[in-house]
PDB file of C-alpha atoms in Angstrom:
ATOM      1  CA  UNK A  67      68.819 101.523  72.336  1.00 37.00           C
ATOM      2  CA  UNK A  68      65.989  99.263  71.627  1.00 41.00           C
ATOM      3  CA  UNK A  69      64.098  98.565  74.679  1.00 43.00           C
ATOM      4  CA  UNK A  70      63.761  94.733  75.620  1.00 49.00           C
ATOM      5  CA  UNK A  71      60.905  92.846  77.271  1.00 48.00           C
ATOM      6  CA  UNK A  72      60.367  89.524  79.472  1.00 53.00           C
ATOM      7  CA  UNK A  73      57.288  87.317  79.521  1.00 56.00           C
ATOM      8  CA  UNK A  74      56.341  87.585  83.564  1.00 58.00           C
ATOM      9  CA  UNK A  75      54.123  84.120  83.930  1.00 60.00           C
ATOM     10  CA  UNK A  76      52.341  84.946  86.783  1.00 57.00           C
ATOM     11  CA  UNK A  77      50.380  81.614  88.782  1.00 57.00           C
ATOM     12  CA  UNK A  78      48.073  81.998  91.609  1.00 47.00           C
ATOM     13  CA  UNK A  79      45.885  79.560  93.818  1.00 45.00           C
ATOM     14  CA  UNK A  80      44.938  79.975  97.364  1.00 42.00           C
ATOM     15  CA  UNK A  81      43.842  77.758  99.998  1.00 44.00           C
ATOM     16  CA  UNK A  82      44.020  79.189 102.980  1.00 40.00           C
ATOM     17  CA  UNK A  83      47.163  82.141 103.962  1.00 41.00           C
ATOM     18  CA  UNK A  84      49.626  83.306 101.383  1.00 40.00           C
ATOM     19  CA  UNK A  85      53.802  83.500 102.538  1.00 42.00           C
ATOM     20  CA  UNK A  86      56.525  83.028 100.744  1.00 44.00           C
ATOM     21  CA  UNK A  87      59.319  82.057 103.569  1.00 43.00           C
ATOM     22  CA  UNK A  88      63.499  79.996 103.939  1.00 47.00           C
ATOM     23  CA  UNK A  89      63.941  78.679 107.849  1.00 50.00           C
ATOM     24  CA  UNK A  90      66.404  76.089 108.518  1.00 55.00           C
ATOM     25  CA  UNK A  91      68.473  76.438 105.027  1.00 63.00           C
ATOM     26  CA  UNK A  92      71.793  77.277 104.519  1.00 65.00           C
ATOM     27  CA  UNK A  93      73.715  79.838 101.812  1.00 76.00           C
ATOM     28  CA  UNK A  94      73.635  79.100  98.339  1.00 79.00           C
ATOM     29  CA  UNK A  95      77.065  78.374  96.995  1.00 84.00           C
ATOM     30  CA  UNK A  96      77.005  81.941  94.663  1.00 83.00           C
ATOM     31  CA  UNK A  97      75.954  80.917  90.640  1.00 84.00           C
ATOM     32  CA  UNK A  98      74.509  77.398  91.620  1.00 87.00           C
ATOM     33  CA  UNK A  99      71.278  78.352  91.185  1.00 86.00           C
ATOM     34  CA  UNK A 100      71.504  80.641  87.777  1.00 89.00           C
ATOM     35  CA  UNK A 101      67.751  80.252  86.734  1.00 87.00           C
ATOM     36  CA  UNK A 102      67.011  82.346  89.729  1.00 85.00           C
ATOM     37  CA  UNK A 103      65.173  85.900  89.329  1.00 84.00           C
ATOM     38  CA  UNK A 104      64.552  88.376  92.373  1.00 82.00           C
ATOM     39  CA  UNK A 105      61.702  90.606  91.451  1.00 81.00           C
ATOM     40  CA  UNK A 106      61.129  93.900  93.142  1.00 79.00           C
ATOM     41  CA  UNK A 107      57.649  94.608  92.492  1.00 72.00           C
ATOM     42  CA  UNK A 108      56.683  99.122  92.896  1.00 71.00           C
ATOM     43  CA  UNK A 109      53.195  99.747  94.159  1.00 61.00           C
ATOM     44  CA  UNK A 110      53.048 102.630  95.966  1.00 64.00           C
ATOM     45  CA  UNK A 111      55.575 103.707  97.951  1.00 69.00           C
ATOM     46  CA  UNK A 112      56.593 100.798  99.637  1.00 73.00           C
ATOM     47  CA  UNK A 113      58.021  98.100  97.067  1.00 74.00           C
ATOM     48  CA  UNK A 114      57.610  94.172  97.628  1.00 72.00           C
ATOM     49  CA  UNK A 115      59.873  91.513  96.990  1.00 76.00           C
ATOM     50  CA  UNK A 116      59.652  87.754  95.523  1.00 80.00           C
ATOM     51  CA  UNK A 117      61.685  85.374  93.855  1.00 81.00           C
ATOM     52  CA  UNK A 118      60.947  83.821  89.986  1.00 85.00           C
ATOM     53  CA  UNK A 119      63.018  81.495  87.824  1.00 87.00           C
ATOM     54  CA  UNK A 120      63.517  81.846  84.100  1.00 88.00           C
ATOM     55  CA  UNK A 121      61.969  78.823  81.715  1.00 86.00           C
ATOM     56  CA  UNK A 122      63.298  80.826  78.832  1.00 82.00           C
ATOM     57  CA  UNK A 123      65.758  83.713  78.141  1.00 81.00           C
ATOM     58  CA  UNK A 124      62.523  85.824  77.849  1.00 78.00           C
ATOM     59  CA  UNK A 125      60.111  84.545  80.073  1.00 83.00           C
ATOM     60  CA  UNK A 126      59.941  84.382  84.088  1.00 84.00           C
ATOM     61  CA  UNK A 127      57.480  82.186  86.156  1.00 87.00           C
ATOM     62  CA  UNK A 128      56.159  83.200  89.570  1.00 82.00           C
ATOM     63  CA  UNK A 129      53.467  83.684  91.855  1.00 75.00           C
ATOM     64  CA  UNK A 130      50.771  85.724  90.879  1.00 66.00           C
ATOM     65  CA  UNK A 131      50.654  87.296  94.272  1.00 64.00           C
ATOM     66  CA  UNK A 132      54.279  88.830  93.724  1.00 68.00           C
ATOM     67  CA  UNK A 133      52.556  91.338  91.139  1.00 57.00           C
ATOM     68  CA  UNK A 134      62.373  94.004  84.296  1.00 51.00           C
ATOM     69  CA  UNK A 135      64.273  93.404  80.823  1.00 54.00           C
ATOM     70  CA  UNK A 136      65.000  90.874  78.851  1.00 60.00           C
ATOM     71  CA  UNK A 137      67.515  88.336  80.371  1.00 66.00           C
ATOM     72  CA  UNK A 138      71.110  88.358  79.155  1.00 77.00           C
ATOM     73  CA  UNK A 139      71.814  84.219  79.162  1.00 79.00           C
ATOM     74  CA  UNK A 140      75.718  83.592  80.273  1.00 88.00           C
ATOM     75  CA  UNK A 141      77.067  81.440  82.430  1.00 86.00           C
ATOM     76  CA  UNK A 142      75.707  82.462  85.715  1.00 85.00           C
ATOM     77  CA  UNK A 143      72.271  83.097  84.190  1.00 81.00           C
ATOM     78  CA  UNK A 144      70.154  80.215  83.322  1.00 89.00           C
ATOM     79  CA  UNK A 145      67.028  79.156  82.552  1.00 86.00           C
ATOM     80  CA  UNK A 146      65.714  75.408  84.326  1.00 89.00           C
ATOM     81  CA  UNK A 147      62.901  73.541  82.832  1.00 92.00           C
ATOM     82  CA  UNK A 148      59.260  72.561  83.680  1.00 92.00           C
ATOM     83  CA  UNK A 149      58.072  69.329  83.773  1.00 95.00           C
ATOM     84  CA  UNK A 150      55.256  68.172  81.227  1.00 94.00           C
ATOM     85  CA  UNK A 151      51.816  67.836  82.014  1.00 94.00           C
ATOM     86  CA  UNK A 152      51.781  64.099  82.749  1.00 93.00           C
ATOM     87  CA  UNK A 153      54.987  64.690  85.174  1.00 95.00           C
ATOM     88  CA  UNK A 154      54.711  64.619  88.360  1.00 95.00           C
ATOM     89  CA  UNK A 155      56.942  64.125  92.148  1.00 96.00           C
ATOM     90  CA  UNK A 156      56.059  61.464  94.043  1.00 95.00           C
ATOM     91  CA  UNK A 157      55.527  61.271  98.325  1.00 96.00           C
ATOM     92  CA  UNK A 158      59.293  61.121  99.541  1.00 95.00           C
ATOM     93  CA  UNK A 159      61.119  62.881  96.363  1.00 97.00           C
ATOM     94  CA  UNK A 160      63.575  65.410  98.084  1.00 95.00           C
ATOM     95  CA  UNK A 161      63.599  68.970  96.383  1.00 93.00           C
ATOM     96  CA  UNK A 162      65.217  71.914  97.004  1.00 90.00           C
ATOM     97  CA  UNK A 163      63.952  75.391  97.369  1.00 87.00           C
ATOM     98  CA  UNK A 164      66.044  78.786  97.321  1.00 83.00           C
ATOM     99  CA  UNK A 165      65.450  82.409  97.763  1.00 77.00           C
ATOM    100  CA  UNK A 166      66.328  85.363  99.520  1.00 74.00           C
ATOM    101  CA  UNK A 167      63.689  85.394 102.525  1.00 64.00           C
ATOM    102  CA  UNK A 168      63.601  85.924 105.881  1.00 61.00           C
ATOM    103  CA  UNK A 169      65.459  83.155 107.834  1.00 60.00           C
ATOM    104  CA  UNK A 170      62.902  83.266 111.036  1.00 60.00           C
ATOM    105  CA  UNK A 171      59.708  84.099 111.879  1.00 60.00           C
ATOM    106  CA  UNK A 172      61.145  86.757 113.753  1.00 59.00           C
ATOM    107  CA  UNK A 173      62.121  88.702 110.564  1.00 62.00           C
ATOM    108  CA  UNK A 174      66.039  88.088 109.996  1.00 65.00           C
ATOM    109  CA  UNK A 175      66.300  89.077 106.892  1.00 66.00           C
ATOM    110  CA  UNK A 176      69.250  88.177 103.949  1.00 65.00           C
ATOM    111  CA  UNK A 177      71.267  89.732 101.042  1.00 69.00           C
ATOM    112  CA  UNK A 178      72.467  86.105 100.649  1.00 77.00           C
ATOM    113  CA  UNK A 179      70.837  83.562  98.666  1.00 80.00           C
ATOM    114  CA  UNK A 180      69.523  80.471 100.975  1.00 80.00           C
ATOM    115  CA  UNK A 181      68.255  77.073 100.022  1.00 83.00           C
ATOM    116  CA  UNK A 182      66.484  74.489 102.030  1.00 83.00           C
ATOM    117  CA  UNK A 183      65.885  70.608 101.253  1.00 89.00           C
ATOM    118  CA  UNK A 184      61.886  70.050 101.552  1.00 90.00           C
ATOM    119  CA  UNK A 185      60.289  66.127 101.084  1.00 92.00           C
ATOM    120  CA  UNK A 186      57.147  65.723  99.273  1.00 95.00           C
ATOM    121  CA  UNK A 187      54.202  64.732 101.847  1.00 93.00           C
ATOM    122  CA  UNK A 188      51.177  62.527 100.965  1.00 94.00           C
ATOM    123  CA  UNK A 189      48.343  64.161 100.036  1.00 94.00           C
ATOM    124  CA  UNK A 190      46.048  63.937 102.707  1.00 93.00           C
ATOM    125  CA  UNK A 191      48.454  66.029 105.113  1.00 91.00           C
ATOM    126  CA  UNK A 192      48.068  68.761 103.605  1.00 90.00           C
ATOM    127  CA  UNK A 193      44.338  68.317 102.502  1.00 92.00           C
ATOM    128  CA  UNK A 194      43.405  67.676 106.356  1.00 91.00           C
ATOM    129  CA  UNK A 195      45.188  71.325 107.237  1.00 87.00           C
ATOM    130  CA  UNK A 196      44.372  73.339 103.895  1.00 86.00           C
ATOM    131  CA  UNK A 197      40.519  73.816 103.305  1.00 86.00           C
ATOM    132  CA  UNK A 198      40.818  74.134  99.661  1.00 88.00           C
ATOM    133  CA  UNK A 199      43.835  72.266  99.206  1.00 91.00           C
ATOM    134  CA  UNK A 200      43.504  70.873  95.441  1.00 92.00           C
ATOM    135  CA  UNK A 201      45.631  67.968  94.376  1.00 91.00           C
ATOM    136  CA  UNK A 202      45.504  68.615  91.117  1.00 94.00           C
ATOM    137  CA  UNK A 203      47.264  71.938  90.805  1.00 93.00           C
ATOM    138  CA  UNK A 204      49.197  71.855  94.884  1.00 93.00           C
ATOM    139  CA  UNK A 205      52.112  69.778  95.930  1.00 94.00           C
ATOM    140  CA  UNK A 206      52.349  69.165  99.537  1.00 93.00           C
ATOM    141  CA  UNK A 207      55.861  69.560 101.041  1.00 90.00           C
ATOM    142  CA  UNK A 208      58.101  69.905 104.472  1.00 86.00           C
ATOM    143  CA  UNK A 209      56.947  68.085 107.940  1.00 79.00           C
ATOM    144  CA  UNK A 210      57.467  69.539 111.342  1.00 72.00           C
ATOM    145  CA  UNK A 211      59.984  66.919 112.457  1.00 75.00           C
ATOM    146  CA  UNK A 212      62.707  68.825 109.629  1.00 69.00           C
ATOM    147  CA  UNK A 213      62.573  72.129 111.463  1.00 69.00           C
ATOM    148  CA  UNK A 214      62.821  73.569 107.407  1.00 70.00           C
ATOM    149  CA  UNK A 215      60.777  76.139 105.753  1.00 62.00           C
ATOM    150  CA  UNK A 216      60.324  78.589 102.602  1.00 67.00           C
ATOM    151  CA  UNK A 217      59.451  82.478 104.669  1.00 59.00           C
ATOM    152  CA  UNK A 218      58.913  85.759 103.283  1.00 59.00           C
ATOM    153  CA  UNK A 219      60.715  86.761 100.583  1.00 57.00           C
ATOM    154  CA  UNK A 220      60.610  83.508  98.877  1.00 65.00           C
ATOM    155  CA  UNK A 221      57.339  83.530  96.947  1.00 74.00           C
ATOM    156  CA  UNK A 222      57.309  82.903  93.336  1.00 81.00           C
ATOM    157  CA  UNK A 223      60.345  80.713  93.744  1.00 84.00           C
ATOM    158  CA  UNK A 224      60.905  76.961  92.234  1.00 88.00           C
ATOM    159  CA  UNK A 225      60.458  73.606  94.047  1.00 91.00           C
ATOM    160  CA  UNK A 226      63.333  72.266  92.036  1.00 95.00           C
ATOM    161  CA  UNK A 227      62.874  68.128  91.657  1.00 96.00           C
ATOM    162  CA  UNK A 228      65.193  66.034  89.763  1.00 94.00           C
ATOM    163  CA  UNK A 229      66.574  69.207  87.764  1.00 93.00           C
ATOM    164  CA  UNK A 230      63.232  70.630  86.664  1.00 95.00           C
ATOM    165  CA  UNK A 231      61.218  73.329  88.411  1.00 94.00           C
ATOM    166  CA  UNK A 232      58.054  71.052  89.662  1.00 96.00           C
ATOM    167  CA  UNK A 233      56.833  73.804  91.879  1.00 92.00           C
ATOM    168  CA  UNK A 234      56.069  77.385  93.308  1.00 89.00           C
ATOM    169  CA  UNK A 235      56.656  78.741  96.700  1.00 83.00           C
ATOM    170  CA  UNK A 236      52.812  79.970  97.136  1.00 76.00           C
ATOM    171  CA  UNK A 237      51.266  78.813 100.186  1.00 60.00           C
ATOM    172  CA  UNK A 238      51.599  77.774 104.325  1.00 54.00           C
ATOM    173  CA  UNK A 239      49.820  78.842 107.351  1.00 56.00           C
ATOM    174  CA  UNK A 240      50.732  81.804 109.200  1.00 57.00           C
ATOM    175  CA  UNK A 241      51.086  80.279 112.635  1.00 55.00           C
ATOM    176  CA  UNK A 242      52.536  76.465 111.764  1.00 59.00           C
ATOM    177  CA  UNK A 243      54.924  76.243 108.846  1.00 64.00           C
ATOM    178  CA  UNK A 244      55.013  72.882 108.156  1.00 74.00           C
ATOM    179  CA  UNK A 245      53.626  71.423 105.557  1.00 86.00           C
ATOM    180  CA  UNK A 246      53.271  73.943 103.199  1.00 86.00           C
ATOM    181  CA  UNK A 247      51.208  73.916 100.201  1.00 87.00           C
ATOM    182  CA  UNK A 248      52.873  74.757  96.631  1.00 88.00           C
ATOM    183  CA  UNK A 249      51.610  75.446  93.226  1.00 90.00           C
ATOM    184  CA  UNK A 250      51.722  72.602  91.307  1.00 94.00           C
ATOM    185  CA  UNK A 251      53.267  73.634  87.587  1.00 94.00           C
ATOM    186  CA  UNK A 252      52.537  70.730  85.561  1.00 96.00           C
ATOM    187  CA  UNK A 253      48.843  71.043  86.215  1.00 94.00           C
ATOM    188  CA  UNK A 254      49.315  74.515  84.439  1.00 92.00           C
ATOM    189  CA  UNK A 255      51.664  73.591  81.351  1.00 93.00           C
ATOM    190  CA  UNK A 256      48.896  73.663  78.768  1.00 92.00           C
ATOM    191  CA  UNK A 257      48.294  76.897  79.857  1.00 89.00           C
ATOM    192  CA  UNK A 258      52.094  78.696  80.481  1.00 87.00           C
ATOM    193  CA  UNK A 259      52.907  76.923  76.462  1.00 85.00           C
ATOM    194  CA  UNK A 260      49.488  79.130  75.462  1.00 86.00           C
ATOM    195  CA  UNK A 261      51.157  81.743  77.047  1.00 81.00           C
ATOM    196  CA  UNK A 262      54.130  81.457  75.500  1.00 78.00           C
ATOM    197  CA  UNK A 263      52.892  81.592  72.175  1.00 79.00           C
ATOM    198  CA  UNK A 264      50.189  84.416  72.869  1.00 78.00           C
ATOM    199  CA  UNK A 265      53.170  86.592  73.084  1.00 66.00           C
ATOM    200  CA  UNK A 266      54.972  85.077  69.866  1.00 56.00           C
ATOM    201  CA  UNK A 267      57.707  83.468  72.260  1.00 48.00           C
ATOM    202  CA  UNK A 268      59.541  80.498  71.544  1.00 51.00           C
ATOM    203  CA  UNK A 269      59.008  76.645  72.695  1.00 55.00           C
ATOM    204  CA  UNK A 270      60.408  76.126  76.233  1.00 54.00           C
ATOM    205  CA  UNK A 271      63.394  74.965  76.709  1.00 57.00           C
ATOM    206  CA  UNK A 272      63.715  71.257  77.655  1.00 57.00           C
ATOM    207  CA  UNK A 273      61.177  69.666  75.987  1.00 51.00           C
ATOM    208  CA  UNK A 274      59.660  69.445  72.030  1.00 48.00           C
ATOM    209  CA  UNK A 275      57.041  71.380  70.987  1.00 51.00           C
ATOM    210  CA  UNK A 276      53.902  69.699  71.338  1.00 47.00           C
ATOM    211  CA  UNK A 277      52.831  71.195  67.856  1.00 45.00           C
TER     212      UNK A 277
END
């Protein structure tokens, strides 16, 4: 058997505390979200958990803080696309986030797929609660009057606006979960297409090549 590889694109910026966490969701209606990946990730003895989402049959993106085979593409596996460089949500868009984390602070924890609707914030939320909080590369998201949050378990998992995968679960603060404070992927497009084609892959999906 010839053994098969996928591209793990791995992004990482940090502004303050690292979670990836769903609060306030409900269950995913099962294969409605089939560019999902869960990733079990083996250091050591005790193995950690995070969610991805395929751009390409070979190719997964997540959170670089998450640190499997090939995908076989069917119905109930997918891939989603990313949005180009010059792409970007605006304040109010409503996106969707799913994943398999906890669904309270408390630590209820879920074999089911959950999803959560999160609003973009303006910018200055987030910057006036996140020290490093970079525009550029972060999208703000969630307020405290929704009740709704990602948790652990949900890192590396896509802010999914208007069909395409704007976002990473990455970032909130341990003690107030609203906003939080995701990587933005656009900003990083450039550099996931290098990627790509570092590792003779193909053009994403979604998109021309910009060759």
């Amino acid at each position: 058997v010839r053994p098969q590889t996928v591209l793990l694109v791995f992004l990482s910026i940090v502004p303050q505390q690292c979670f990836g966490q769903i609060i306030g969701g409900r269950e995913v209606k099962p294969h409605s979200r089939p560019y999902m990946a869960y990733l079990e990730i083996k250091n050591g003895s005790k193995p950690s958990y995070c969610g991805g989402f395929l751009i390409r049959p070979d190719a997964v993106l997540s959170a670089a803080h998450c640190l499997k085979p090939r995908a076989r593409i069917n119905k109930h596996v997918q891939f989603i696309s990313i949005p180009r460089r010059n792409e970007h949500v605006r304040e109010g868009d409503l996106c969707t986030v799913s994943g398999w984390g906890w669904t309270s602070v408390t630590g209820n924890k879920t074999n089911m797929m959950r999803e959560v609707k999160l609003k973009v914030q303006e910018e200055k939320i987030c910057q006036q609660l996140f020290r490093n909080y970079q525009r550029q590369s972060m999208i703000c998201v969630g307020d405290k009057y929704s009740k709704k949050a990602t948790y652990k378990g949900d890192s590396g998992g896509p802010l999914v606006c208007n069909k395409k995968a704007h976002g990473i679960v990455s970032h909130a603060r341990e003690h107030n979960l609203f906003p939080e404070a995701f990587t933005r992927i656009s900003h990083f497009e450039p550099w996931i297409r290098k990627q790509l084609k570092r590792f003779s892959l193909q053009d994403i999906p979604g998109y021309p090549s910009s060759d």
